Amino acid sequence: MQHDLHRFLSGAVLAGGQPDPALLGLSWIGLVEPTCVPQGLPCQQLHAPCLLGEPVEAWFGARPAEAGALHGVRYRHDGELMFGVIEVVEDVAALDCSSGPGLQRAGQHAYESVFRLLADEGYPHLWRIWNYLPRINEETDGLERYRQFNIGRHLAFEAAGRLVMDSIPAASALGVQGGPLSVAFLAGRAPTRSIENPRQLSAFRYPADYGPCSPTFSRAALGRHADSEWLFVSGTASIVGHQSVHPGDPVAQTREIVTNLDALLAEASRCSAGPAYHLSELGARVYVRHPEHLAPVQAELTRALGAAAQLVYLQADVCRADLLVEVEAQACHLLS
Ligand code: 3EB
């Protein structure tokens, strides 16, 4: 039987009842805090309006999970996989890990805390990370906040000896409307296989035009969990090589994203232990900068992915000011 690591849940699931003991954690899209999240269940709130689809996504382990809280991280793990969330307020005085602006320090602190937890609990391999930053494109202290975050993240990866190409996780980094810096992750006892996109320069090799420290993520990751193989596709934007293309055109950007996803799935299929991956089997989170672009972006994605794909659309800021859309995704294959 296929093991179901990921599910979109209806908002009503938070309304009570005993949670599935294998539940590792949740993500919740909405400007108001979710009510009734069961005690001890890590939940990442995305401070963003949900435009279309189910606002709750859940990650399940293969067996009953155990909860914990350490170094500011709330987590649950099943002996094979861990899901965790850390939120860090940008308070320069409280974050003495380094010098630099608040978001840089908050980013460094978040990652140092996660790496400490992973070492303590024996889940050395980061699989997938979701980063949400308020005011991502705003410039403070002479540098765009996304670029500040990249410095802090880079310093933490470097200090942990994790700037090794094979151990860089899949990720997303988006701007939301409020709240603290929020970082959620899936980590495993076993490593993933990192995938890069032949149409795009690896993000960790971006030139300095995009900031003093390049972003630390791989384009996708393949991981084994129970009897299945999971593909995690990082936030994918209208970038070819290292350049943003089709500025101002949400439909052309969406088409470019689909071409990027297609190339990435071909690459993942080559590295997979199972059958090939196809666009039509993806579950995806779609970030739209301007809510009025929802209809054209949705029409384009429905055409490319088909009506069966499970998609949720939300309003968020992409990390480059000229990008209007970003898509992240996952898929699962049963291995025989
Ligand atoms: C890009 O390709 C678009 O900083 O963790 C996508 C996925 C993006 C992850 C990150 C950024 C990140 O550069 C932005």
Coordinates of C-alpha atoms and ligand atoms in Angstrom, one line a residue:
M1 CA 0.0 0.0 0.0
Q2 CA 1.2 3.5 -0.8
H3 CA 2.3 5.3 2.3
D4 CA 0.7 8.7 2.5
L5 CA 3.2 11.2 3.8
H6 CA 1.4 14.3 2.6
R7 CA -2.3 15.2 2.6
F8 CA -4.3 18.4 2.0
L9 CA -6.8 18.5 4.8
S10 CA -10.0 20.5 5.1
G11 CA -9.9 23.4 7.5
A12 CA -12.5 21.5 9.6
V13 CA -9.8 19.0 10.7
L14 CA -8.6 21.5 13.2
A15 CA -12.0 21.7 14.8
G16 CA -11.3 18.8 17.2
G17 CA -11.1 15.1 17.7
Q18 CA -8.1 13.0 18.3
P19 CA -5.4 13.5 15.7
D20 CA -3.9 10.6 13.8
P21 CA -1.0 9.4 16.0
A22 CA 1.2 9.2 13.0
L23 CA 0.7 12.9 12.2
L24 CA 4.0 14.8 12.2
G25 CA 2.8 18.3 11.7
L26 CA 0.7 20.8 9.8
S27 CA 1.0 23.9 7.8
W28 CA -1.8 26.5 7.9
I29 CA -2.4 29.3 5.4
G30 CA -4.2 32.3 6.9
L31 CA -3.8 35.7 8.5
V32 CA -5.5 34.6 11.7
E33 CA -4.0 31.9 14.0
P34 CA -5.5 28.5 13.5
T35 CA -7.6 27.5 16.5
C36 CA -7.7 24.0 18.0
V37 CA -4.3 22.8 16.9
P38 CA -3.8 19.7 19.1
Q39 CA -1.3 20.1 21.9
G40 CA 2.2 19.2 21.0
L41 CA 1.5 19.2 17.2
P42 CA 4.0 21.5 15.3
C43 CA 2.1 23.8 13.0
Q44 CA 3.6 26.4 10.7
Q45 CA 1.4 29.4 10.1
L46 CA 1.8 31.1 6.8
H47 CA 0.7 34.7 7.4
A48 CA -0.8 34.9 3.9
P49 CA -4.3 34.9 2.4
C50 CA -5.4 31.6 1.0
L51 CA -6.8 32.4 -2.5
L52 CA -8.0 28.9 -3.6
G53 CA -7.8 25.4 -2.2
E54 CA -7.5 23.8 1.2
P55 CA -5.5 25.9 3.7
V56 CA -4.2 22.9 5.8
E57 CA -1.5 20.5 4.7
A58 CA -0.4 17.6 6.9
W59 CA 2.7 15.4 7.0
F60 CA 2.3 11.9 8.3
G61 CA 5.0 9.5 9.6
A62 CA 4.9 5.7 9.0
R63 CA 4.1 4.9 12.7
P64 CA 3.0 6.7 15.9
A65 CA 5.1 9.8 16.4
E66 CA 6.6 11.4 19.5
A67 CA 6.5 15.1 20.2
G68 CA 9.2 17.4 21.6
A69 CA 10.4 20.9 22.0
L70 CA 14.1 21.8 22.1
H71 CA 16.2 24.9 21.2
G72 CA 13.0 26.8 20.4
V73 CA 11.9 24.1 17.8
R74 CA 8.6 22.3 18.2
Y75 CA 8.8 18.9 16.5
R76 CA 7.4 15.4 16.0
H77 CA 9.2 12.4 14.8
D78 CA 8.5 8.7 14.0
G79 CA 12.0 7.2 14.2
E80 CA 12.6 7.8 10.5
L81 CA 11.4 11.4 9.7
M82 CA 11.0 14.5 11.8
F83 CA 8.9 17.6 11.1
G84 CA 9.7 20.8 13.0
V85 CA 8.9 24.5 13.2
I86 CA 10.8 27.4 14.7
E87 CA 9.6 31.0 14.8
V88 CA 12.1 33.8 15.5
V89 CA 11.3 37.3 16.4
E90 CA 13.7 39.9 14.9
D91 CA 15.0 41.3 18.2
V92 CA 18.6 42.4 17.6
A93 CA 19.2 42.6 21.4
A94 CA 18.0 39.0 22.0
L95 CA 19.9 37.5 19.0
D96 CA 23.5 37.8 19.9
C97 CA 24.7 35.0 17.6
S98 CA 26.3 37.5 15.2
S99 CA 26.4 41.1 14.2
G100 CA 24.2 42.4 11.3
P101 CA 20.6 43.4 10.8
G102 CA 17.7 41.7 12.6
L103 CA 16.6 39.3 9.9
Q104 CA 20.1 38.1 9.2
R105 CA 20.5 37.3 12.9
A106 CA 17.0 35.7 13.1
G107 CA 17.9 33.5 10.1
Q108 CA 21.2 32.5 11.5
H109 CA 19.6 31.8 14.9
A110 CA 16.8 29.7 13.3
Y111 CA 19.1 27.5 11.4
E112 CA 21.7 27.1 14.2
S113 CA 18.8 26.0 16.4
V114 CA 17.5 23.5 13.9
F115 CA 21.0 22.1 13.3
R116 CA 21.5 21.7 17.0
L117 CA 18.2 19.8 17.4
L118 CA 19.0 17.5 14.4
A119 CA 22.4 16.6 15.9
D120 CA 20.8 16.0 19.4
E121 CA 17.9 13.9 18.1
G122 CA 19.9 12.0 15.4
Y123 CA 18.2 13.3 12.3
P124 CA 21.2 14.6 10.5
H125 CA 19.7 15.0 7.0
L126 CA 17.6 18.0 6.1
W127 CA 15.1 17.0 3.4
R128 CA 13.0 20.0 2.8
I129 CA 12.7 23.5 4.3
W130 CA 9.9 26.2 4.1
N131 CA 11.0 29.8 5.0
Y132 CA 8.5 32.6 5.4
L133 CA 9.8 36.1 5.9
P134 CA 7.7 39.3 6.5
R135 CA 8.5 42.2 4.2
I136 CA 10.9 40.1 2.1
N137 CA 11.5 42.7 -0.7
E138 CA 11.9 45.7 1.7
E139 CA 15.4 47.3 1.9
T140 CA 16.7 48.0 5.4
D141 CA 20.2 48.7 6.6
G142 CA 21.1 49.1 2.9
L143 CA 20.2 45.6 1.9
E144 CA 17.0 43.8 0.8
R145 CA 15.7 41.7 3.6
Y146 CA 15.8 38.4 1.5
R147 CA 19.5 39.0 1.0
Q148 CA 19.9 39.6 4.8
F149 CA 18.2 36.3 5.4
N150 CA 20.5 34.6 2.9
I151 CA 23.6 35.8 4.8
G152 CA 22.3 34.5 8.2
R153 CA 21.3 31.1 6.6
H154 CA 24.6 30.8 4.8
L155 CA 26.6 31.5 8.0
A156 CA 24.7 28.8 9.9
F157 CA 25.2 26.2 7.1
E158 CA 28.9 27.1 6.9
A159 CA 29.4 26.8 10.7
A160 CA 27.6 23.4 10.7
G161 CA 29.8 22.2 7.8
R162 CA 26.7 21.8 5.7
L163 CA 27.7 23.7 2.6
V164 CA 28.4 20.4 0.8
M165 CA 26.5 20.2 -2.4
D166 CA 25.0 16.8 -1.7
S167 CA 23.5 17.8 1.6
I168 CA 21.7 21.0 0.6
P169 CA 18.0 20.5 1.0
A170 CA 15.1 21.5 -1.2
A171 CA 13.5 24.7 0.0
S172 CA 11.2 27.7 -0.5
A173 CA 11.5 31.2 0.7
L174 CA 8.6 33.6 0.4
G175 CA 7.4 36.9 1.8
V176 CA 4.3 37.0 3.9
Q177 CA 2.2 39.7 5.5
G178 CA 3.3 39.5 9.1
G179 CA 4.5 37.4 11.9
P180 CA 8.0 36.4 12.9
L181 CA 10.5 34.6 10.7
S182 CA 9.1 31.1 10.4
V183 CA 11.1 28.1 9.3
A184 CA 9.6 24.6 9.0
F185 CA 11.5 21.4 7.9
L186 CA 11.4 17.7 7.3
A187 CA 14.5 15.9 8.3
G188 CA 15.5 12.2 8.0
R189 CA 17.8 9.7 9.5
A190 CA 18.7 8.9 5.9
P191 CA 19.9 11.3 3.3
T192 CA 18.0 12.6 0.2
R193 CA 19.4 12.8 -3.3
S194 CA 19.7 16.4 -4.4
I195 CA 18.5 17.3 -7.9
E196 CA 19.5 20.4 -9.9
N197 CA 17.7 21.8 -13.0
P198 CA 19.7 21.8 -16.2
R199 CA 17.8 25.0 -17.3
Q200 CA 18.9 26.9 -14.2
L201 CA 22.1 27.8 -12.5
S202 CA 22.3 26.1 -9.1
A203 CA 21.1 28.7 -6.6
F204 CA 24.2 28.1 -4.4
R205 CA 26.2 29.3 -7.4
Y206 CA 24.2 32.5 -8.1
P207 CA 26.5 35.5 -8.9
A208 CA 26.9 38.3 -6.3
D209 CA 24.3 40.4 -8.3
Y210 CA 21.7 38.6 -6.2
G211 CA 23.2 39.4 -2.8
P212 CA 26.5 38.9 -0.9
C213 CA 25.6 35.2 0.0
S214 CA 23.9 32.9 -2.4
P215 CA 20.8 31.1 -1.3
T216 CA 21.3 27.6 0.2
F217 CA 18.9 25.2 -1.5
S218 CA 18.8 22.5 -4.2
R219 CA 16.2 22.5 -6.9
A220 CA 14.6 19.3 -5.7
A221 CA 15.3 16.3 -3.4
L222 CA 14.4 12.6 -3.6
G223 CA 14.0 10.8 -0.3
R224 CA 12.8 7.3 0.7
H225 CA 10.2 6.9 3.4
A226 CA 8.7 3.6 4.4
D227 CA 7.9 1.9 1.1
S228 CA 7.8 5.0 -1.0
E229 CA 10.0 7.5 -2.7
W230 CA 9.2 11.2 -2.2
L231 CA 10.1 14.0 -4.6
F232 CA 10.2 17.5 -3.1
V233 CA 10.3 20.3 -5.6
S234 CA 11.7 23.6 -4.3
G235 CA 10.0 26.9 -5.0
T236 CA 10.3 27.2 -8.8
A237 CA 10.1 30.6 -10.4
S238 CA 10.5 32.2 -13.9
I239 CA 14.3 32.0 -13.8
V240 CA 16.4 30.7 -16.7
G241 CA 20.1 30.4 -16.0
H242 CA 20.2 32.9 -13.1
Q243 CA 18.1 35.6 -14.7
S244 CA 14.4 36.4 -14.1
V245 CA 12.5 36.3 -17.4
H246 CA 9.1 37.8 -18.5
P247 CA 9.0 40.7 -16.1
G248 CA 5.5 42.0 -15.6
D249 CA 3.8 39.0 -17.4
P250 CA 2.3 36.5 -15.0
V251 CA 1.1 34.1 -17.8
A252 CA 4.5 33.9 -19.5
Q253 CA 6.1 33.5 -16.1
T254 CA 3.8 30.6 -15.3
R255 CA 4.6 29.0 -18.7
E256 CA 8.3 29.3 -17.9
I257 CA 7.8 27.7 -14.5
V258 CA 6.0 24.8 -16.1
T259 CA 9.0 24.3 -18.5
N260 CA 11.3 24.5 -15.5
L261 CA 9.2 21.9 -13.6
D262 CA 9.2 19.7 -16.7
A263 CA 13.0 19.7 -17.0
L264 CA 13.3 19.1 -13.2
L265 CA 11.0 16.1 -13.3
A266 CA 13.0 14.6 -16.2
E267 CA 16.1 15.1 -14.1
A268 CA 14.5 13.6 -11.0
S269 CA 13.2 10.6 -13.1
R270 CA 16.7 9.9 -14.2
C271 CA 17.8 9.7 -10.6
S272 CA 14.8 7.9 -9.3
A273 CA 14.7 4.3 -8.1
G274 CA 11.1 4.0 -9.5
P275 CA 9.0 5.1 -12.4
A276 CA 9.2 8.5 -14.1
Y277 CA 7.6 11.6 -12.5
H278 CA 5.0 13.6 -14.4
L279 CA 3.5 17.0 -14.0
S280 CA 0.0 15.6 -13.7
E281 CA 0.8 13.8 -10.4
L282 CA 2.1 16.8 -8.5
G283 CA 0.5 18.3 -5.4
A284 CA 1.6 22.0 -5.4
R285 CA 1.5 25.2 -3.5
V286 CA 1.3 28.2 -5.8
Y287 CA 2.4 31.7 -4.7
V288 CA 0.9 34.6 -6.5
R289 CA 2.2 38.1 -5.7
H290 CA -1.0 40.0 -6.9
P291 CA -4.3 38.3 -6.2
E292 CA -5.7 39.7 -9.4
H293 CA -3.3 37.3 -11.3
L294 CA -5.0 34.2 -9.7
A295 CA -7.4 33.5 -12.6
P296 CA -4.8 33.7 -15.5
V297 CA -2.2 31.7 -13.4
Q298 CA -4.7 29.1 -12.5
A299 CA -5.9 28.7 -16.1
E300 CA -2.3 28.2 -17.2
L301 CA -1.4 25.7 -14.5
T302 CA -4.7 23.7 -15.0
R303 CA -3.9 23.5 -18.7
A304 CA -0.3 22.2 -18.0
L305 CA -0.9 20.0 -14.9
G306 CA -4.4 18.8 -15.6
A307 CA -7.5 19.0 -13.4
A308 CA -6.4 16.1 -11.1
A309 CA -3.4 17.9 -9.7
Q310 CA -4.0 19.1 -6.1
L311 CA -3.2 22.7 -5.9
V312 CA -3.5 25.4 -3.3
Y313 CA -3.1 29.1 -4.2
L314 CA -2.0 31.8 -1.8
Q315 CA -0.9 35.4 -2.0
A316 CA 2.8 35.9 -1.1
D317 CA 5.8 37.9 -2.3
V318 CA 8.4 36.0 -4.4
C319 CA 12.0 36.7 -3.3
R320 CA 12.9 38.8 -6.4
A321 CA 10.8 41.9 -6.9
D322 CA 10.4 41.2 -10.6
L323 CA 8.9 37.7 -10.1
L324 CA 5.1 37.4 -9.8
V325 CA 4.6 33.6 -9.4
E326 CA 6.3 30.7 -7.8
V327 CA 5.3 27.0 -7.6
E328 CA 6.6 24.3 -5.2
A329 CA 5.5 20.7 -5.3
Q330 CA 5.8 17.2 -4.2
A331 CA 5.0 13.7 -5.6
C332 CA 5.2 10.2 -4.2
H333 CA 5.9 6.9 -5.8
L334 CA 5.5 3.4 -4.4
L335 CA 8.7 1.4 -4.7
S336 CA 8.3 -2.3 -5.3
Ligands
3EB1 C1 15.0 31.1 -7.1 O1 14.9 30.1 -7.9 C2 13.6 31.5 -6.7 O2 16.0 31.1 -0.8 O3 15.4 29.1 -0.1 C3 13.2 29.4 -4.6 C4 13.4 28.4 -3.6 C5 13.7 30.6 -4.3 C6 14.1 28.6 -2.5 C7 15.4 30.0 -1.0 C8 14.5 30.8 -3.1 C9 14.6 29.8 -2.2 O4 16.0 31.6 -6.8 C10 13.6 31.8 -5.2

